[in-house]
Tab-separated table of C-alpha atoms in Angstrom:
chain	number	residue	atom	x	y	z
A	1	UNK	CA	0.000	0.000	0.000
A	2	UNK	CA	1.608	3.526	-0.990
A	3	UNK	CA	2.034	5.938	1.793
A	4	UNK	CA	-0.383	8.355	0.679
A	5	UNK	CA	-3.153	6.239	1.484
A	6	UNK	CA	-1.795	5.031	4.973
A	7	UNK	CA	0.637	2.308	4.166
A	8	UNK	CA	4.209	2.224	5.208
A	9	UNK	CA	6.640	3.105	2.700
A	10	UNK	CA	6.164	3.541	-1.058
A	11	UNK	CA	5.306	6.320	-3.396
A	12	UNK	CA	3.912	9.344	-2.595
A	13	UNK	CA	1.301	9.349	-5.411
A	14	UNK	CA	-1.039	6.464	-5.795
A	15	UNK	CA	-1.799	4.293	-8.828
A	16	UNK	CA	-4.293	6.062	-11.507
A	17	UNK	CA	-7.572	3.972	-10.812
A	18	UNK	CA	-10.999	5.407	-10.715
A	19	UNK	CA	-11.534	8.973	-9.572
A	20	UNK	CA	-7.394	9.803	-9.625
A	21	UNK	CA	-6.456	10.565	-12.892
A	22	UNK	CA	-8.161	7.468	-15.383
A	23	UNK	CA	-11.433	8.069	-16.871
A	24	UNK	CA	-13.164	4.705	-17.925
A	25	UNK	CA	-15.706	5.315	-20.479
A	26	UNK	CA	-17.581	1.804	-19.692
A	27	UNK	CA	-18.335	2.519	-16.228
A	28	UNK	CA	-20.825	5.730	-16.858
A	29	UNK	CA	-20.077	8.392	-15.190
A	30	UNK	CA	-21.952	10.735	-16.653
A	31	UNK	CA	-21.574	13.731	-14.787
A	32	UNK	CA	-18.503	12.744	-12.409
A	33	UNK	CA	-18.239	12.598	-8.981
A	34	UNK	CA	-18.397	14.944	-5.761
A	35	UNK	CA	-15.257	15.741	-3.456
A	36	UNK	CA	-17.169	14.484	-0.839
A	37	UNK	CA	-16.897	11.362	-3.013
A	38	UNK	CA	-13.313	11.155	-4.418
A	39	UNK	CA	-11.465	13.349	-2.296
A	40	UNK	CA	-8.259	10.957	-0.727
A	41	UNK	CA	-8.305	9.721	2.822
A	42	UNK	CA	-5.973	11.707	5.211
A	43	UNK	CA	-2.824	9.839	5.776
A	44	UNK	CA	-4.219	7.832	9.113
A	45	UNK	CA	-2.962	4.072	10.374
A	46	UNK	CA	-5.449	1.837	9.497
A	47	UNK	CA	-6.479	0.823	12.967
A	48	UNK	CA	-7.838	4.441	13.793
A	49	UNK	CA	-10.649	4.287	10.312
A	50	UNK	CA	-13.806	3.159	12.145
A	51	UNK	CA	-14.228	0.309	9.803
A	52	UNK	CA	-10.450	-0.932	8.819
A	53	UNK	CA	-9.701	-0.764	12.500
A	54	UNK	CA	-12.596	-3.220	13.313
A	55	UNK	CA	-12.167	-6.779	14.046
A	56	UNK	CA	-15.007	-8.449	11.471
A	57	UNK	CA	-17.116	-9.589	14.353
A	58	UNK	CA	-17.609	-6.840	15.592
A	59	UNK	CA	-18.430	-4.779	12.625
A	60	UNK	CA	-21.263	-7.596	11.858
A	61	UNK	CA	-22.315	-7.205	15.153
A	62	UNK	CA	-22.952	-3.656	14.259
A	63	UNK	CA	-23.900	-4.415	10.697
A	64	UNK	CA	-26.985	-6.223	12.576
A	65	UNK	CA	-28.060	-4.212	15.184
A	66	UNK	CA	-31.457	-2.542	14.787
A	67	UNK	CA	-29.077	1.192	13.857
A	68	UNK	CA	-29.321	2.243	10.760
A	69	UNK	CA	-25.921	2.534	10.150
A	70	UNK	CA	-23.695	1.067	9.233
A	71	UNK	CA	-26.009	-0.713	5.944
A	72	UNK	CA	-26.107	-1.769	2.596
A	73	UNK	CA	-24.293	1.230	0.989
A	74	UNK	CA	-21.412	0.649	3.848
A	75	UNK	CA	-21.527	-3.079	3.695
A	76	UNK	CA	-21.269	-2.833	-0.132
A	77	UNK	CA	-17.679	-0.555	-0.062
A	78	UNK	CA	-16.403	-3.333	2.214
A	79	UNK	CA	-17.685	-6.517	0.210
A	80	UNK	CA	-16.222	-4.192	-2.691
A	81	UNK	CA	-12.932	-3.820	-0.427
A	82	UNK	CA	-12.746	-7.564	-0.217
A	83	UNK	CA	-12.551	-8.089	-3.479
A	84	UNK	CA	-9.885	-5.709	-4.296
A	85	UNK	CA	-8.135	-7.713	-1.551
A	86	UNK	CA	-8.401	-11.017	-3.368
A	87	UNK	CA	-7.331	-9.629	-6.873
A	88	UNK	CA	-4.490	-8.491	-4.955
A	89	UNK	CA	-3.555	-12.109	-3.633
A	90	UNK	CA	-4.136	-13.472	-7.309
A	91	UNK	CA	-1.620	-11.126	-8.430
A	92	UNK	CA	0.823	-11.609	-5.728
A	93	UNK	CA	0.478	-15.359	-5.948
A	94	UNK	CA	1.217	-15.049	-9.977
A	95	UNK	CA	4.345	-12.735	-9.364
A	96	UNK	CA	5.913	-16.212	-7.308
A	97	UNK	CA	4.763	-18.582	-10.171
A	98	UNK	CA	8.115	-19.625	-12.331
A	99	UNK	CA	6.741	-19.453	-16.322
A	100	UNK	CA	5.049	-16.317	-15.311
A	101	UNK	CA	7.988	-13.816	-15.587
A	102	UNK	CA	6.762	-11.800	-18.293
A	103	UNK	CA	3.700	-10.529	-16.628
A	104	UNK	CA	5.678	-9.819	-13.319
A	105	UNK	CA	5.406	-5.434	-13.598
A	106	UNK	CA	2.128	-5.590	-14.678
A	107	UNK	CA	0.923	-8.470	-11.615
A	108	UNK	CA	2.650	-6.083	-9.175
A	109	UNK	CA	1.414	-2.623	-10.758
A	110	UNK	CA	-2.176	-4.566	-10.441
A	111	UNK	CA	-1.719	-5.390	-6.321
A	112	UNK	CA	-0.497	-2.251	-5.079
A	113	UNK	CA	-3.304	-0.474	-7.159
A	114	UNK	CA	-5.775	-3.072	-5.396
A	115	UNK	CA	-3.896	-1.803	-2.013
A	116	UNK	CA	-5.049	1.648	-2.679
A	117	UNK	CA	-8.266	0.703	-3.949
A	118	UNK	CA	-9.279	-1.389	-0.680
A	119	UNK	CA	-7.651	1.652	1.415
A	120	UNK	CA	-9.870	4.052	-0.584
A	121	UNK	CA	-12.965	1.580	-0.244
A	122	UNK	CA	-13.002	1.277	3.089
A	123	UNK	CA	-12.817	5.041	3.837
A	124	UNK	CA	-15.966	5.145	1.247
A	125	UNK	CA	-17.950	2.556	3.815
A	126	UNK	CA	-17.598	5.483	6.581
A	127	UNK	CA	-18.474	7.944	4.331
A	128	UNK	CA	-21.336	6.531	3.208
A	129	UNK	CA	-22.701	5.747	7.118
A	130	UNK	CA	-21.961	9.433	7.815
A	131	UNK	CA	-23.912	10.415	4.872
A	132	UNK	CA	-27.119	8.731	5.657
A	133	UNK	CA	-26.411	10.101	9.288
A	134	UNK	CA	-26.336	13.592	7.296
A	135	UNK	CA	-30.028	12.927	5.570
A	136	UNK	CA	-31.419	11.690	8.645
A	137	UNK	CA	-30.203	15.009	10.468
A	138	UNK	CA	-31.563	16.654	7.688
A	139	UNK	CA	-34.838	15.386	7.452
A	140	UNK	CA	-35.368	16.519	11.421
A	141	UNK	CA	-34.240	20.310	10.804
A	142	UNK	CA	-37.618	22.854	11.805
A	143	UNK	CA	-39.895	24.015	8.555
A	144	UNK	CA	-42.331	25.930	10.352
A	145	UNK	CA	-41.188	29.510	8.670
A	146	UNK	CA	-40.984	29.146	4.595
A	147	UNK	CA	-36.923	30.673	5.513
A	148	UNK	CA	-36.873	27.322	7.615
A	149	UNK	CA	-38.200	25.471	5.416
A	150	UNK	CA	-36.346	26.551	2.448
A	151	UNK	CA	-33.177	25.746	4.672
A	152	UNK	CA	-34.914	22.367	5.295
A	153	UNK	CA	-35.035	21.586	1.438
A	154	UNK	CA	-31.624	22.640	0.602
A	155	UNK	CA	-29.739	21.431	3.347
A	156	UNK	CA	-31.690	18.113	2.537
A	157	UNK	CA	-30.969	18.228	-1.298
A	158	UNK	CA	-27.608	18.286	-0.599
A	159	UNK	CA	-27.418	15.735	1.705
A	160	UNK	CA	-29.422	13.708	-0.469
A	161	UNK	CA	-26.665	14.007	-3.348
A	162	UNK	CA	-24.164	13.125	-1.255
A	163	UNK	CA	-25.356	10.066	-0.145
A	164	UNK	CA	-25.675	9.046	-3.696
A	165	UNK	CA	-22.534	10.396	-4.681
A	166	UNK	CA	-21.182	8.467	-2.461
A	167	UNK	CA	-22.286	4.240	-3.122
A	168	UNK	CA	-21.966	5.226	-6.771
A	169	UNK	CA	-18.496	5.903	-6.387
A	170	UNK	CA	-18.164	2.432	-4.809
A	171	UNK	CA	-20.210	0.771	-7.822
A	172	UNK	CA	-17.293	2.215	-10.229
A	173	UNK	CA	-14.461	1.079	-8.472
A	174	UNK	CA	-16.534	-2.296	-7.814
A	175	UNK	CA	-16.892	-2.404	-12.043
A	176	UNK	CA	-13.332	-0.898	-12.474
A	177	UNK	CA	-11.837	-3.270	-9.804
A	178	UNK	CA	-13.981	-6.341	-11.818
A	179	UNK	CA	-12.098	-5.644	-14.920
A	180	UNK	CA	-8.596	-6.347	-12.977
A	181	UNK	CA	-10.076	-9.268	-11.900
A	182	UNK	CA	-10.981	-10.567	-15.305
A	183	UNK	CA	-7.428	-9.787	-15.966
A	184	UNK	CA	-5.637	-11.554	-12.951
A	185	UNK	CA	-7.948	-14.698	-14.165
A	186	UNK	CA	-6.906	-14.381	-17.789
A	187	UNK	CA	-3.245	-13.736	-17.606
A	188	UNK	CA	-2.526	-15.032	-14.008
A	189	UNK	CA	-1.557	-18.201	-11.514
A	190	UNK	CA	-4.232	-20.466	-13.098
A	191	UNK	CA	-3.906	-22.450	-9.467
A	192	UNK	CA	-5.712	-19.121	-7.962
A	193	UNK	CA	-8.577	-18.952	-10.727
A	194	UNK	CA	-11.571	-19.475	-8.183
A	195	UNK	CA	-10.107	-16.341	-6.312
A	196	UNK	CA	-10.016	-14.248	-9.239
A	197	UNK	CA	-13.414	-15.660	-9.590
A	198	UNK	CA	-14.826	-15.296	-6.209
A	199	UNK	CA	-13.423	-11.406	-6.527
A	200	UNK	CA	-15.133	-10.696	-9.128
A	201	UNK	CA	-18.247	-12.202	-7.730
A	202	UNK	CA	-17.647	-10.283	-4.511
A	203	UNK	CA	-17.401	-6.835	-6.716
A	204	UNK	CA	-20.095	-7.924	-8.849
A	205	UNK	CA	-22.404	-7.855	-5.453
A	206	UNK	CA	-21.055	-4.170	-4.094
A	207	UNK	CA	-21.691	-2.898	-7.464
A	208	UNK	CA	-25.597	-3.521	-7.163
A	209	UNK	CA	-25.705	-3.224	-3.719
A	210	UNK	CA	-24.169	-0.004	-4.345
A	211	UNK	CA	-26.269	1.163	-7.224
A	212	UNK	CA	-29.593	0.067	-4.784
A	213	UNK	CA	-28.301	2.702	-2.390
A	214	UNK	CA	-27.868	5.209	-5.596
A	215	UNK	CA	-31.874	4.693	-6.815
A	216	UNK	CA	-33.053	4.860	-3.170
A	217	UNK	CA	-31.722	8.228	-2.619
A	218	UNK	CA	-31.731	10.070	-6.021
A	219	UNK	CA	-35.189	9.046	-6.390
A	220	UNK	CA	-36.554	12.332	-3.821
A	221	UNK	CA	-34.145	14.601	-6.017
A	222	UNK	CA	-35.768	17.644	-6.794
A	223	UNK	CA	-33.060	18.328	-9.779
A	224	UNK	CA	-34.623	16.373	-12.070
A	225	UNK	CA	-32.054	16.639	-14.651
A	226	UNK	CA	-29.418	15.415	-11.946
A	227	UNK	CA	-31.859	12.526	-10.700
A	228	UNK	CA	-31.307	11.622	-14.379
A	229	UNK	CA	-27.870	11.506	-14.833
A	230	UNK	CA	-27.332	9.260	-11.792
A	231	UNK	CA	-30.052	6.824	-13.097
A	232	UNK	CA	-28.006	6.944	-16.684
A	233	UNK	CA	-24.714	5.949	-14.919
A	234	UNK	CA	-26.150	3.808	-12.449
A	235	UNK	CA	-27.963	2.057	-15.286
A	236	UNK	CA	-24.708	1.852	-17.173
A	237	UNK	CA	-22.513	0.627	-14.420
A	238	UNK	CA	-25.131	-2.298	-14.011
A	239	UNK	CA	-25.072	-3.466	-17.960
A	240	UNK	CA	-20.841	-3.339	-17.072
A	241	UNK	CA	-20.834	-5.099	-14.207
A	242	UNK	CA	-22.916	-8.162	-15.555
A	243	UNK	CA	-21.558	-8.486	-18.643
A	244	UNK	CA	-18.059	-8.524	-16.955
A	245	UNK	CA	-19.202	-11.379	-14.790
A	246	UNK	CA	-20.364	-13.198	-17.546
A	247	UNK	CA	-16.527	-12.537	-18.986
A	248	UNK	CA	-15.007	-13.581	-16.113
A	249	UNK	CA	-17.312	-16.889	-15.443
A	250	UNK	CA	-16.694	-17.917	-19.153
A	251	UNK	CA	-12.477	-17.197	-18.230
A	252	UNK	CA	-12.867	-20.145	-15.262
A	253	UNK	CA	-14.746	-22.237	-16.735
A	254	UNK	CA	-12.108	-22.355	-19.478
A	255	UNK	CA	-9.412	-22.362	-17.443
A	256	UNK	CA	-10.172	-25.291	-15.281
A	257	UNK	CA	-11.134	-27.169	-18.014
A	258	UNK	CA	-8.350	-26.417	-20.105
């Protein structure tokens, strides 16, 4: 993992995925995404993030108490985070494989992009829970006076977006991330296939997960025209995410019955 997203040691500037620098014409993004959204984590150790820092028990714990948060749109960064995880191990576990040599740069350019990816993920799982914590605040604000409640609507709006912004951000990484994973399958250790597999499957579930959260919340949008552009994208990233899990299930089954 490169220092700038918490790690210890490596490059100051991370690896151009989604939202830092590349711009992936399949996955979209119509109208691109908030800072709220994008913006890098600050440089913290991993065991201060409310959700890296928790032990998985304990997170589930929370995932099931009767709170509202954290949910789906949280639980869907860190499914998503997973999965960058295991596309990491496939190309780790293809950099060690003798007869694999000449795809050694591009194996270890793929896992310490994952690195940042799951870094960036998991920061995206607390945003989203503050987010929804956000529109919930909102939606309690006074709008007896029409200045209160014109403060009520926009403070709402906003906080609306946001929480969109936010889980459809995850979705394209999830896609983005999906497409490494065909890759790792395809050109990688064919001994770690059904983890290349199993990421992909992993993403494939964030991504709608994600996209649910998306719909749910751009739906009250009073910018109609903006309500639209997130349905477009949203819409898009789903056609992209199944047909690259059709891509990748047709990659294992040929490669464990090659």
């Amino acid at each position: 993992m490169s220092e700038q997203w918490g790690g210890q040691g490596g490059p100051e500037t991370p690896a151009a995925g989604p939202g830092l620098g590349r711009t992936e014409p399949a996955s979209g993004w119509a109208s691109g995404p908030t800072a709220a959204a994008t913006a890098p984590p600050q440089k913290v150790p991993i065991e201060q993030m409310p959700t890296a820092g928790s032990r998985l028990g304990t997170y589930l714990e929370e995932l099931a108490s009767d709170q509202p948060t954290p949910g789906g749109g949280a639980w869907a960064a860190v499914s998503a985070a997973a999965g960058a995880a295991l596309v990491a191990m496939v190309a780790r576990l293809t950099i060690k494989k003798k007869g694999y040599e000449d795809v050694v740069d591009r194996m270890r350019s793929i896992a310490d992009e994952c690195d940042d990816e799951r870094y960036m993920l998991l920061t995206l799982a607390d945003r989203d829970a503050e987010a929804y914590r956000d529109v919930m605040a909102a939606y309690k604000l006074p709008k007896t006076t029409p200045e209160e409640q014109h403060t009520w609507s926009t403070t709402l709006q906003r906080a609306l977006e946001r929480a969109a912004d936010i889980p459809l951000e995850v979705a394209r990484r999830s896609v983005y991330l999906m497409a490494l994973a065909e890759e790792t399958l395809t050109s990688g250790n064919p001994n770690a296939a059904s983890d290349a597999l199993s990421a992909a499957t992993s993403l494939h579930a964030a991504a709608l997960s994600a996209l649910a959260n998306v719909d749910i919340n751009a739906i009250t949008f009073l910018d109609k025209t903006r309500q639209q552009e997130l349905s477009d994208s949203a819409n898009s990233l789903r056609h992209r995410a199944q047909s690259l899990l059709r891509d990748v299930s047709e990659a294992f089954f040929i490669a464990v019955h090659a």
